[in-house]
Each structure stands twice: as structure tokens, then as C-alpha cells.
Amino acid sequence: MHIAVTGRWAQQQARQGTGGVAAAVAAPAGGSGPFVAASIRATAPSPAAVEPIMTQGPGPGDAIAGAAAATAAPVVRSSNRLTSDKVNAIFIPIVSVRPGGAACPNTLFPSITLDQVRKAVFQEANPADPTVGSTFAQCSYNRTLLTTANSLLADTVELPCAGVSHDVPWTLGQQCNFDDYNGAADAADAVLKSRGIDLSKYKHKVYLLPPSACAFVGLGYQGCEDTFECRVWIGADFWATPQAIIHELLHNLYLAHAGAVTPWSGYNEYADLSGTMGYCCSDRCPNTPHAWQLGWLAPRLLDGAALLPGQTVAATVAAQSSSRFSGLRIVPSWAPGADPLYIGYRTPTGGDAGIQMNVAPGNNDASLPPTPGRLHVYSAPIQGPTDARFTTWQAALAVPGQSWASPQAGVVVRLVGAFRGAAQLTTHTPRPGPPSPLLPAGTAIVVSVTKHGNRSYRLLALRLANGRRVQLQLSQPGQAAGLQTGMRLEVSGRWVQQQQASGTAGVAAAAAAASSSSGGGSGVRRFMAASIRASGGKAARPTLMRAAGVASPGGGVAAAAALTVTPIVRSSNQLVSDQVNAIFIPIAGMASENETCEGTAPALYSQDQVRAAIFEEVSPDNVTVGSTYNKCSYGKTRLTASNSLLADPVELPCSGTTNGVSWSFATCNFDDFNGWSDAADEVLRARGINLDLYKHRVYLLPPSACGFVGLGYVGCDGSFDCRAWIGADFWATPQALVHELGHNLYLGHAGAYTPDGTWDDYADLSGTMGYCCSDRCPNTPHAWQLGWLSVQQLDGAALLPGQTVTSTMASQGASAFSGIQILPSWAAGVDPIFVGYRTRTGGDAGTGQLIAGDDGAPGRLHIYSAPISNTFDPKETNWVQVLDSAGQAWTSNATGLVVRLASAFRGSATVTVCRKAGNETAASCTAGLDADCNGLAGAQEPACTRFLQAGRQQPPQPIRRQPRKVAAPPTASGMLRPPPSPVRRT
């Protein structure tokens, strides 16, 4: 599209030692680096949308028959305009070389040779193995080709360590930002042109980057017109990986990622392992909707005219790798808002030779019987060849009789038979019947699952009035957005029976591989939500307090030079709770008095060890759950031996039924660990323990199929018990227990972006809601959310353009009056920014050097962004930067803010916060303002020199005095005489 953009150039500080696409970089005054867009206006869509082509008549490899009692209709096939008949690409290896021939700092010479790259790219050079060329040829049925005739592997291009292209500085090795890899590409183009290579022959330019700060797999323009070249960058480890190169080139051809809704409700845009636009790097073709988008595949089209209510259509579908006349595209014209469905049969042949047949998102079930192929079901909103939107994998059917149903479209797909080259299936649209079944209205439960060394995820469940908890499976991305524990939910949908995976311990083992529309068979029973209506939820506005601009407990604030001192505004939240009254319940699965259940083992920790990890009274010299709450909350939230209890171990049988739901220690699904908890509660009540005294119930699970660190309800409104589960290895680990109880107190995870630009929701090591298990307090935004910390608040009224505010803040471990919250009210859509100072004191005494500095030395200043608005807002926080030496600064591009560490001491730090106003002017220099926020103002600012000198060199202007009017003496008539006429000299 052609776009007109207004905004400003942003200046960013380069993050050192991290690299990656997301690392920030300083923008030169000439106007490079990111441009912060205030408005974007698209003036002409390009390219134009293209309607799919409809043709009648069956094609090779596909026979269709109507079901009994249904009239056979003509076969209508849907195909797109071919995106391209050739991928004419030039592959450009780049190395970064210093004068003298050594590699530039922070880079290496490639370990992959040009011969290896050639064999990975060209089928002619390596006919026996999958290559980029062979994959395009086989997957497109020779409709889109990449060959040695239309493409080229250039000789290696040597670039200097840094340079300037199109007036934009770039570097290789120190960082990896947009300007860097684009600048290197521009410089490489110039070298190739000097060699006499006609780059206009190659629409696609693939830059192979050396080992450097660019740690990604690859980048690629998503879609390309013919008005300029189409660029791709490949990371150093993937020069000779065909699927990595194909993936990025297919972005050029307008493909987006191939994702899936995971069983725990989160959408993962790479989770479709059946398509090349999913995770790298097994050799396979694009999935069925992407193959249709590219114009390679012509599936049969079924719409409301072909699928009447109550009608069944039977089809024999050829393997996608063997025929382009394969698959089904179902357009549910009768269901407004429902995306088209795609059905494709995949076998390990042709371009799919490397496809992982037993793998589907969330499921790796080696126990499934071997079959020739898998029938895959997808949904995708794609409308044509240039419509770059995600596809969603829905199910894989492997065994005849398995089926999948779409709750939105009301279509049931059933696998009838699977063979080496084709599959038989039926599609059915039920007749209109009664409305979708409703579960009784209940209360939402959001459960956070913490896995050691893995990305977390969340489960959604419904607590019914009878105490039963039902796991909900979401039917579409984003369906659970905004839902909180304690909300009242009304849910419609249907019960589904999911195949139980074996040999893959963990909650996620039960994948949405295939479900029976009737709900029969064995496996995990869940309720698939077609619609969710929510009401209620907890919220509370922060409290603001105003004080004079003088020292307050933990920090003093003053405006910068030449500015009026404004009152300090402090923001505090409602205290989440003054006590964490918890019961800790060790559980054992016992087959007999002396034998544990199969798949489980005896507890790894004794009662004394667990007690010493929990209670400060038992272990006053060590970090405990109790001491962490006491110290980090400044005594506001307590967990003590008086309000909490470690119960004696509870022995349960290997399986049972509670609240009408079966559970077993052989697996670890929602019904299992909830069933153990229900059964344990019954045992404790039988012992005479009043569970109502304990809002929080922490179940300590035995060594079993549950391989997680812990689980915890995210928030609890007090209307029912709040549950957390701790894995067998972490019973005596205070931080694991504090983390899960933190979820109960409405905390989300503490994350950060990794150097390659991906989000890791545990990567903030400065907070207890990040990775386990070093001892530390919550990060600054979480401590504020809990009502423990009172932070200084700055907004657009306190930070005018060009203004600098100086704050001396105490260490967060020492004072409840510490930290800054910046509300960028002038930058719409930007999350609040938090600044906190951390030293090894109080609850942070055991934290690491990277977080709080060396023991006894000054600490470190941490910067975060977080959309949290109040105590009960369980959103994730984002760690952004750490400053550990005087003079270091961080810049927010979106807001024009600069946070600078002025000085750091053992107990406090002085920080300046400046809001940019643009370049220095005579007015800003004279007023002593720091308009460009570089930390210098007035005579100390080099940019002010010319303005101040101009003021000093201006010659003094003569004082012009008006003639003094003197009244003339009165005349005889009483009138004043006019003044005398001036003397004229000649």
C-alpha cells in the first residue's frame, strides 16, 4: 500500500550485550532509526484483491459422491490466481571484515560453506535431498519454480564493520536493528552492482547474515509488489536449511504464519506443524489453505448450496503431495462470521517427505497406530492470493471413525478410511435442532500453568454451583480475552471427548488431536465453548496523594533548573490482602499401605523441610514464603504460622471419582489434579480440619505425570477456595510457592522480549513472577499492583515537553515509598512505564548481582512497561532495560521520554526523567531547558552555544527617550501656550 505518515524521528539507546531485532539503537540527528508514527493514511490499496476462480467437474485423484438420500451435485472447484510462476532470487552471503582480514567485533566468519548453501538451495546441485528448489517444484506441482536458470548464489560479499547507506548509519555485530540489516543489504547491493551483476533480474534478494547480534531464524517482507525488490534475511545458523529459506520466501509471496489454538486456549502462530509456515525446520509443503492461497491447489468447494441442513457429502481426497486437485474448502455461508474450513490429506511423499506424521499441536502420541497419512482440518479467513492472514490448524484425524465438529459452522468432518494415496471422508451439516446446550451459569477460573524452562499457558474453567469444575476448551482465538477469575460466565457449546495422549506427561499432553462428535469413547472430556458471556469482575481505582515537592519517605523530587517545583503525586493501590491464610497439603498416590501408584513415587521432601521453607518462625535465618511476604510487603501482607497450616500428608487411591468426575494418578489433566484436590479436601474434613479458615489451598503433588513447577488460579474473589498446585521437585522452594500464591493475588507473569524479538513471559529476572527460583521480591509494577508500594506518578501535566524531573528514590527493598510510574497521556495507546531501584536488602537480600548489584555496592535501576491499571488487573509486565552506572539512559521511542541514572548509592538512586520537545532553540537555551533530553542544558549544551553567543554578541541598542512634555505657562485667556518650535540648524 502507498501510505502517508506523520510523526517524528525517535532517538533510542542501543541495548548492549543483547542484540536481536528488537534491540534499540541510537538514531542520528539527521533522521534515521525508528520513526514514531502519529498518523498513517493509506492512499491506495495495492495489490488489488483477486477473486478465486470457480470451475466445475471433478479433477484427477478426486471422486465425490452425495450421501444416501441426497442428490449428487456438480463438483465445483476453487482455485486462486497463481501468485508467481517463478521465484527468481539471488542469495547473497555476507561477512563483516575489519581491515587486515579479521572478523568484526561480535561477529564470526560463517561455518557454512557456499557449496553447502548451493546444495540446500538448488535441486540441480542436490537432486537426492530436499532443497528450496525441489520443495517449490514438488509442492506447487511445477507451477512455481526456483532453479539455477532463474536464480543465483552470489560470491561472498565482504562488508566493513560499519557504514552509511542512504544517509543512514549501520553496523554489523554490535546490534541488530532495522537500520543495521537494511543498511548491510544496501551496502551488499552496491558491491554486487560494482561486480557487474544486474540485480534487476532478481525480484527476491536473500541476504545470508554472518554470526552476529542478529540471532533470528529469518525475516522477510510480507508480500511484494513489482515496484521494488523483495528482501529476506537468513540468520547464520540457517544458511543451509531449506525450510528456513522457503518460509521467508513464502512471506514474500503473501503468506502469513500457520498457527493453532492450543488446548490451554492460547493462540500460537507457529504451532501448525503440518505447514512450512509453522515452526522450522522439518521438510514439508505449505498447509492446505496456504497451498490454495498460492494458486497451487484447487480443492473442491462446498457452500450452503452444496451442504444443505442434514446433508452428508462423501469424498475421496487424494494426498495433497500427489495431486493439485485435492482437499476441500468449505465456505459456511449459513454461519455469518465463521471462517472457511479446509480439509487436506497429508502423506510423507513428494514435498511432504519430511512431514512429522505423528505430530500435531500439543500432541505427540506415539501410541497411535501407524497409518498412511493424516487428515488435517484448518480454518482460515484468507480470501485470495494477496490476503496475508494467519491460518489455524484445528484437528488431525488418523483413525477411521474419528471426527471433528465446528461449533461455529455446525459442520462435522469424519474420517472413513485412510490409504497410501487418498483418504475417504464425509462432511455433514446437522439439521437445525434445539439451541446449543448451555452449561449451568458458573464462576470463571483462570489457571496459570508454570513449566520449568518452558513458556507458560493458561487454562479456563468454570466452577458450577455444586462445586464441580469444568475445563472449557476455546473454539477460536481470543475467546478468553479479558476474562478474570470470579467473573460470572454463561457458556454455550457442546461436550467433546478428546483423545488421551500417552507417553507425554504434563497437562498439555491431551491435545486437540481428534474428538468424537458424540462425546463417546475414552479420553479427556471437556466442554467446547461456542460462546461465552461474562459479567462482573473485580476492579479498584488507585489512590492518588499529593505532597509538597520536598523529601518524602524513600525519595525526594524536584523539578529541573529553571522550572517551578510541582507537588509530588504518589499513586497507591488497594491492598490486595493483609494476610495470605493458606493450608499446604502434601498428597501421595498409594496403591497399598507401602506401595505408591504406578507412575508415581514417594515424596522427595520431608514435612520438616517443607515447614522450614514456608514459615519464618521455623527458619528465621533463611528465606521462607513467610519472610518473603513480610519483607516484600513491608509488613502489610503476612503469611505466618498463626494464619496458615502445613497439613499432614494425605494418601489417596490411584483413581477415583469426585463430584461426578473421574480422576487418576496415571495422567495429569485438569480433571485429575482437581479430582485429587477434591478428594484431599474430603480427607481433611474427615480429620476435623476447618478448611474455611484457609482461603488459599496449596496442593503439593507427588512425583507423577505432572511435570510442571506449579499451577495457580489467577485471582480469587473470595467466593470460593483459591487453589494452587506445586510440582514434586518444588515443595521446599520458597519462590515456587510464592509465585503460585502470587497468581492467586491477581499477578500475571513478569516477562521481557528476548534478543531475537520474541516474547518470553518469564524473562524478567527482577521479579518473583519471572523464572524460578532465586529469592527476590516482585518487580516494581507488581509491588505497586499488590498495594505494597507507593510510587511517584508523572503524567502529561507533570512532564511538559522539554521538562526534566529529578527524583531521588530509595531502594525498593528498604522503603514502601519508592519508584516512579509514568502515565504517557500524550501518547495514545502506550502502556505506563515504571522505574524501580533494587539493592540487596530486605526481601531482595538473596537476589542476584544482575538484578541488584554486588552485595554492599550500589544497586541497579530497572525500567518496565505494564498495562496494569489496578489491584485486580492480572496483566503481564514487560522488563525493558537496566541502568547500572551514572550517566546511562534509556529512551522510549513512542513517548519521547528519556530516563537517566544520575547517581546510585547503597540505599538510594537519583534519576532524571525528561520529555523531549525537539531540537534546542533560543528559547529553550535561554530558559535552561533540555529540549532534546540529552542531559545537558543552557551553557552546558553544545547545541545552545550559537544561541547564547548570539545573545552575548548583540550590540547594545541605544535608549530612545521620548521628549519630555513641559506645560507652557497659561496665557491671559487661560489657555496653554503651545511649546516652542524646535530650533532648526542649517
Short mmCIF file of C-alpha atoms in Angstrom, two decimals, residues 557-811:
data_model
loop_
_atom_site.label_atom_id
_atom_site.label_comp_id
_atom_site.label_asym_id
_atom_site.label_seq_id
_atom_site.Cartn_x
_atom_site.Cartn_y
_atom_site.Cartn_z
CA VAL A 557 11.60 15.09 43.96
CA ALA A 558 12.40 18.46 42.49
CA ALA A 559 11.85 19.97 39.08
CA ALA A 560 14.86 20.69 36.91
CA ALA A 561 16.66 24.01 36.83
CA ALA A 562 14.58 26.99 35.77
CA LEU A 563 11.34 25.08 36.36
CA THR A 564 8.75 25.58 39.04
CA VAL A 565 8.66 22.88 41.69
CA THR A 566 5.38 20.96 41.40
CA PRO A 567 3.71 18.92 44.15
CA ILE A 568 4.63 15.24 44.27
CA VAL A 569 1.77 12.93 43.32
CA ARG A 570 2.01 9.42 44.71
CA SER A 571 -0.06 6.51 43.44
CA SER A 572 -1.09 3.59 45.67
CA ASN A 573 -3.41 0.65 45.09
CA GLN A 574 -5.87 -1.02 47.39
CA LEU A 575 -4.03 -3.65 49.42
CA VAL A 576 -4.77 -7.00 47.81
CA SER A 577 -4.90 -8.73 51.19
CA ASP A 578 -3.50 -8.19 54.66
CA GLN A 579 -2.91 -11.92 55.09
CA VAL A 580 -2.32 -15.00 52.99
CA ASN A 581 -4.09 -17.63 55.05
CA ALA A 582 -3.05 -20.84 53.34
CA ILE A 583 -3.12 -24.55 54.01
CA PHE A 584 -0.37 -26.62 52.40
CA ILE A 585 -1.49 -30.18 51.62
CA PRO A 586 1.08 -32.90 50.74
CA ILE A 587 -0.52 -35.62 48.57
CA ALA A 588 0.58 -39.20 47.91
CA GLY A 589 -0.94 -41.69 45.47
CA MET A 590 -0.92 -45.09 47.19
CA ALA A 591 -1.71 -48.49 45.67
CA SER A 592 -1.33 -50.11 49.09
CA GLU A 593 -0.04 -49.21 52.52
CA ASN A 594 3.61 -49.39 51.42
CA GLU A 595 3.40 -49.04 47.63
CA THR A 596 2.85 -45.93 45.58
CA CYS A 597 0.65 -45.91 42.49
CA GLU A 598 2.19 -46.87 39.18
CA GLY A 599 3.82 -43.81 37.63
CA THR A 600 4.26 -42.06 40.98
CA ALA A 601 6.95 -42.14 43.67
CA PRO A 602 7.32 -41.21 47.36
CA ALA A 603 7.66 -37.54 48.26
CA LEU A 604 11.11 -36.03 47.75
CA TYR A 605 10.91 -33.79 50.83
CA SER A 606 10.10 -34.36 54.48
CA GLN A 607 7.49 -32.44 56.44
CA ASP A 608 10.27 -30.65 58.33
CA GLN A 609 11.89 -29.48 55.09
CA VAL A 610 8.61 -28.15 53.76
CA ARG A 611 7.77 -26.46 57.06
CA ALA A 612 11.19 -24.78 57.12
CA ALA A 613 10.61 -23.47 53.58
CA ILE A 614 7.22 -21.99 54.45
CA PHE A 615 7.31 -20.48 57.91
CA GLU A 616 9.61 -17.68 59.03
CA GLU A 617 9.00 -18.72 62.64
CA VAL A 618 10.54 -22.13 61.94
CA SER A 619 13.50 -20.89 59.91
CA PRO A 620 14.20 -17.25 60.88
CA ASP A 621 17.70 -17.19 59.36
CA ASN A 622 16.65 -18.35 55.90
CA VAL A 623 14.40 -17.10 53.13
CA THR A 624 10.90 -18.56 53.51
CA VAL A 625 7.49 -17.98 52.00
CA GLY A 626 6.53 -16.09 55.15
CA SER A 627 9.63 -13.89 55.25
CA THR A 628 9.25 -13.03 51.57
CA TYR A 629 5.69 -11.81 52.05
CA ASN A 630 6.54 -9.98 55.26
CA LYS A 631 9.63 -8.18 53.93
CA CYS A 632 8.49 -7.50 50.36
CA SER A 633 5.16 -6.08 51.55
CA TYR A 634 6.78 -4.03 54.35
CA GLY A 635 4.65 -5.99 56.83
CA LYS A 636 1.38 -5.27 55.00
CA THR A 637 0.64 -8.84 53.83
CA ARG A 638 1.52 -11.66 56.20
CA LEU A 639 1.76 -15.45 55.94
CA THR A 640 2.55 -16.86 59.36
CA ALA A 641 2.25 -20.00 61.46
CA SER A 642 -0.78 -18.34 63.07
CA ASN A 643 -2.85 -17.90 59.90
CA SER A 644 -1.58 -20.85 57.84
CA LEU A 645 -1.04 -24.59 58.26
CA LEU A 646 1.04 -27.44 56.85
CA ALA A 647 -1.30 -30.44 56.93
CA ASP A 648 -0.15 -33.98 57.49
CA PRO A 649 0.27 -35.93 54.21
CA VAL A 650 -2.94 -37.09 52.52
CA GLU A 651 -2.88 -40.57 50.95
CA LEU A 652 -5.25 -41.13 48.04
CA PRO A 653 -6.05 -44.22 45.95
CA CYS A 654 -4.68 -44.49 42.41
CA SER A 655 -8.00 -43.44 40.89
CA GLY A 656 -11.41 -42.28 41.98
CA THR A 657 -14.45 -40.15 41.30
CA THR A 658 -15.23 -36.83 42.96
CA ASN A 659 -18.15 -34.53 42.15
CA GLY A 660 -19.08 -36.98 39.41
CA VAL A 661 -15.71 -36.61 37.66
CA SER A 662 -13.22 -39.46 37.32
CA TRP A 663 -9.53 -38.91 38.06
CA SER A 664 -6.35 -40.96 38.09
CA PHE A 665 -2.68 -40.66 39.02
CA ALA A 666 -1.76 -42.26 35.67
CA THR A 667 -2.37 -38.97 33.86
CA CYS A 668 -2.22 -35.26 34.64
CA ASN A 669 -5.21 -33.47 33.18
CA PHE A 670 -7.45 -30.80 34.63
CA ASP A 671 -9.90 -33.39 35.92
CA ASP A 672 -7.02 -35.32 37.52
CA PHE A 673 -5.35 -32.65 39.62
CA ASN A 674 -8.69 -31.08 40.51
CA GLY A 675 -10.00 -34.53 41.45
CA TRP A 676 -7.01 -35.15 43.72
CA SER A 677 -7.72 -31.79 45.38
CA ASP A 678 -11.40 -32.55 45.90
CA ALA A 679 -10.53 -35.94 47.38
CA ALA A 680 -7.83 -34.45 49.62
CA ASP A 681 -10.31 -31.85 50.89
CA GLU A 682 -12.69 -34.67 51.86
CA VAL A 683 -9.91 -36.42 53.81
CA LEU A 684 -9.01 -33.21 55.67
CA ARG A 685 -12.62 -32.51 56.59
CA ALA A 686 -12.87 -36.05 57.89
CA ARG A 687 -9.90 -35.25 60.15
CA GLY A 688 -11.83 -32.33 61.59
CA ILE A 689 -9.87 -29.55 59.84
CA ASN A 690 -11.97 -26.46 59.13
CA LEU A 691 -10.92 -25.64 55.55
CA ASP A 692 -13.00 -22.47 55.58
CA LEU A 693 -10.24 -20.86 57.66
CA TYR A 694 -7.90 -21.03 54.65
CA LYS A 695 -8.69 -19.01 51.54
CA HIS A 696 -5.64 -20.45 49.76
CA ARG A 697 -5.16 -24.20 49.36
CA VAL A 698 -1.77 -25.30 48.08
CA TYR A 699 -1.63 -28.95 46.99
CA LEU A 700 1.85 -30.48 46.99
CA LEU A 701 1.80 -33.16 44.28
CA PRO A 702 3.87 -36.36 44.33
CA PRO A 703 6.35 -37.33 41.58
CA SER A 704 3.94 -38.22 38.79
CA ALA A 705 2.83 -37.34 35.27
CA CYS A 706 2.57 -33.70 36.36
CA GLY A 707 5.90 -32.28 35.25
CA PHE A 708 5.14 -28.63 35.93
CA VAL A 709 6.65 -26.29 38.53
CA GLY A 710 3.23 -25.18 39.62
CA LEU A 711 -0.29 -24.09 38.79
CA GLY A 712 -2.38 -21.39 40.37
CA TYR A 713 -5.73 -19.70 39.99
CA VAL A 714 -5.13 -16.22 38.59
CA GLY A 715 -7.06 -14.15 41.09
CA CYS A 716 -9.63 -15.14 43.70
CA ASP A 717 -12.66 -13.07 44.64
CA GLY A 718 -13.30 -14.92 47.91
CA SER A 719 -16.49 -16.62 46.74
CA PHE A 720 -14.72 -19.99 46.73
CA ASP A 721 -11.42 -21.52 47.72
CA CYS A 722 -8.33 -20.42 45.83
CA ARG A 723 -6.19 -23.29 44.60
CA ALA A 724 -2.54 -23.73 43.70
CA TRP A 725 -0.58 -26.88 42.89
CA ILE A 726 3.17 -27.39 43.32
CA GLY A 727 5.18 -29.99 41.40
CA ALA A 728 7.13 -32.67 43.26
CA ASP A 729 10.55 -31.03 42.80
CA PHE A 730 9.47 -27.70 44.31
CA TRP A 731 7.75 -28.48 47.62
CA ALA A 732 10.57 -26.84 49.59
CA THR A 733 11.35 -24.00 47.16
CA PRO A 734 10.00 -20.73 48.61
CA GLN A 735 9.97 -18.84 45.30
CA ALA A 736 7.90 -21.54 43.57
CA LEU A 737 5.30 -21.32 46.35
CA VAL A 738 5.37 -17.51 46.39
CA HIS A 739 4.99 -17.45 42.58
CA GLU A 740 1.82 -19.56 42.53
CA LEU A 741 0.32 -17.74 45.50
CA GLY A 742 1.16 -14.54 43.60
CA HIS A 743 -1.17 -15.74 40.83
CA ASN A 744 -3.88 -16.14 43.49
CA LEU A 745 -3.26 -12.47 44.34
CA TYR A 746 -4.03 -11.45 40.72
CA LEU A 747 -0.45 -11.24 39.45
CA GLY A 748 0.38 -12.17 35.87
CA HIS A 749 3.84 -13.19 34.75
CA ALA A 750 6.88 -10.92 34.58
CA GLY A 751 8.27 -11.16 31.06
CA ALA A 752 10.56 -9.49 28.56
CA TYR A 753 11.42 -9.59 24.88
CA THR A 754 14.40 -11.77 24.02
CA PRO A 755 17.22 -10.54 21.76
CA ASP A 756 15.55 -12.11 18.71
CA GLY A 757 12.36 -10.15 19.35
CA THR A 758 10.20 -12.96 20.73
CA TRP A 759 8.19 -12.61 23.92
CA ASP A 760 9.18 -14.73 26.93
CA ASP A 761 6.68 -14.30 29.74
CA TYR A 762 9.18 -15.40 32.41
CA ALA A 763 12.24 -13.47 31.22
CA ASP A 764 12.11 -10.68 33.82
CA LEU A 765 14.58 -11.96 36.40
CA SER A 766 13.96 -8.94 38.63
CA GLY A 767 10.59 -10.20 39.87
CA THR A 768 9.21 -13.24 41.61
CA MET A 769 6.72 -13.72 38.77
CA GLY A 770 9.59 -14.40 36.35
CA TYR A 771 11.70 -17.53 36.14
CA CYS A 772 12.04 -19.67 39.26
CA CYS A 773 13.85 -19.84 41.69
CA SER A 774 16.17 -17.11 43.02
CA ASP A 775 14.84 -15.32 46.08
CA ARG A 776 13.58 -11.80 45.37
CA CYS A 777 10.53 -9.55 45.68
CA PRO A 778 8.00 -8.78 42.93
CA ASN A 779 9.12 -6.23 40.37
CA THR A 780 8.12 -2.58 40.72
CA PRO A 781 4.82 -2.66 38.78
CA HIS A 782 3.73 -5.83 40.57
CA ALA A 783 4.63 -4.41 44.01
CA TRP A 784 2.53 -1.35 43.12
CA GLN A 785 -0.33 -3.56 41.90
CA LEU A 786 -0.39 -5.50 45.19
CA GLY A 787 -0.79 -2.28 47.17
CA TRP A 788 2.63 -2.70 48.76
CA LEU A 789 4.46 0.14 47.01
CA SER A 790 3.56 3.82 46.72
CA VAL A 791 5.18 5.25 43.60
CA GLN A 792 5.57 8.80 42.35
CA GLN A 793 3.22 9.39 39.42
CA LEU A 794 4.16 11.57 36.44
CA ASP A 795 1.80 12.37 33.59
CA GLY A 796 1.48 14.95 30.82
CA ALA A 797 0.76 17.72 33.31
CA ALA A 798 3.88 16.97 35.35
CA LEU A 799 6.10 16.36 32.32
CA LEU A 800 5.67 19.13 29.79
CA PRO A 801 7.74 18.99 26.58
CA GLY A 802 11.33 19.91 27.35
CA GLN A 803 10.86 19.46 31.08
CA THR A 804 13.11 17.35 33.30
CA VAL A 805 12.04 15.97 36.68
CA THR A 806 14.68 14.78 39.12
CA SER A 807 13.83 12.15 41.70
CA THR A 808 15.86 10.59 44.49
CA MET A 809 14.28 7.23 45.21
CA ALA A 810 15.00 4.76 47.97
CA SER A 811 15.81 1.13 47.32
#
